[in-house]
């Protein structure tokens, strides 16, 4: 739960500071990071790597 709390605080900070343009960048980086972790941790890795 600590990771989700940290991500939530990051988005709240970006919105509060008016850095709306960074929200999609951070969301994209988090999505790519989760995809890479999923690809390396599961047997579906070879199928996910074919996307790239």
Tab-separated table of C-alpha atoms in Angstrom:
chain	number	residue	atom	x	y	z
A	1	UNK	CA	0.000	0.000	0.000
A	2	UNK	CA	2.943	2.335	0.505
A	3	UNK	CA	3.710	2.490	-3.206
A	4	UNK	CA	0.134	3.404	-4.123
A	5	UNK	CA	0.118	6.089	-1.448
A	6	UNK	CA	3.347	7.551	-2.822
A	7	UNK	CA	1.971	7.604	-6.365
A	8	UNK	CA	-1.204	9.290	-5.136
A	9	UNK	CA	0.801	11.925	-3.274
A	10	UNK	CA	2.889	12.556	-6.391
A	11	UNK	CA	-0.204	13.188	-8.506
A	12	UNK	CA	-1.733	15.412	-5.806
A	13	UNK	CA	1.489	17.437	-5.702
A	14	UNK	CA	1.533	17.864	-9.480
A	15	UNK	CA	-2.107	18.946	-9.572
A	16	UNK	CA	-1.763	21.276	-6.579
A	17	UNK	CA	1.310	22.992	-8.058
A	18	UNK	CA	-0.402	23.439	-11.424
A	19	UNK	CA	1.970	21.133	-13.255
A	20	UNK	CA	-0.789	19.602	-15.356
A	21	UNK	CA	1.581	19.020	-18.248
A	22	UNK	CA	3.632	16.574	-16.156
A	23	UNK	CA	0.697	14.331	-15.192
A	24	UNK	CA	0.605	12.437	-18.538
A	25	UNK	CA	4.403	12.110	-18.525
A	26	UNK	CA	4.462	10.597	-15.041
A	27	UNK	CA	1.481	8.355	-15.839
A	28	UNK	CA	3.219	7.096	-18.978
A	29	UNK	CA	6.448	6.378	-17.130
A	30	UNK	CA	4.562	4.480	-14.432
A	31	UNK	CA	2.699	2.456	-17.060
A	32	UNK	CA	5.899	1.542	-18.892
A	33	UNK	CA	7.578	0.622	-15.614
A	34	UNK	CA	4.703	-1.639	-14.596
A	35	UNK	CA	4.711	-3.261	-18.036
A	36	UNK	CA	8.428	-4.003	-17.817
A	37	UNK	CA	8.060	-5.463	-14.326
A	38	UNK	CA	5.140	-7.598	-15.488
A	39	UNK	CA	7.085	-8.754	-18.538
A	40	UNK	CA	10.086	-9.874	-16.537
A	41	UNK	CA	8.098	-11.542	-13.755
A	42	UNK	CA	5.621	-13.687	-15.690
A	43	UNK	CA	5.675	-16.355	-18.374
A	44	UNK	CA	3.967	-13.798	-20.629
A	45	UNK	CA	7.269	-11.943	-20.966
A	46	UNK	CA	8.097	-13.104	-24.506
A	47	UNK	CA	4.663	-12.030	-25.741
A	48	UNK	CA	4.917	-8.603	-24.140
A	49	UNK	CA	8.410	-8.055	-25.552
A	50	UNK	CA	7.089	-8.616	-29.081
A	51	UNK	CA	5.057	-5.420	-28.673
A	52	UNK	CA	8.286	-3.457	-28.594
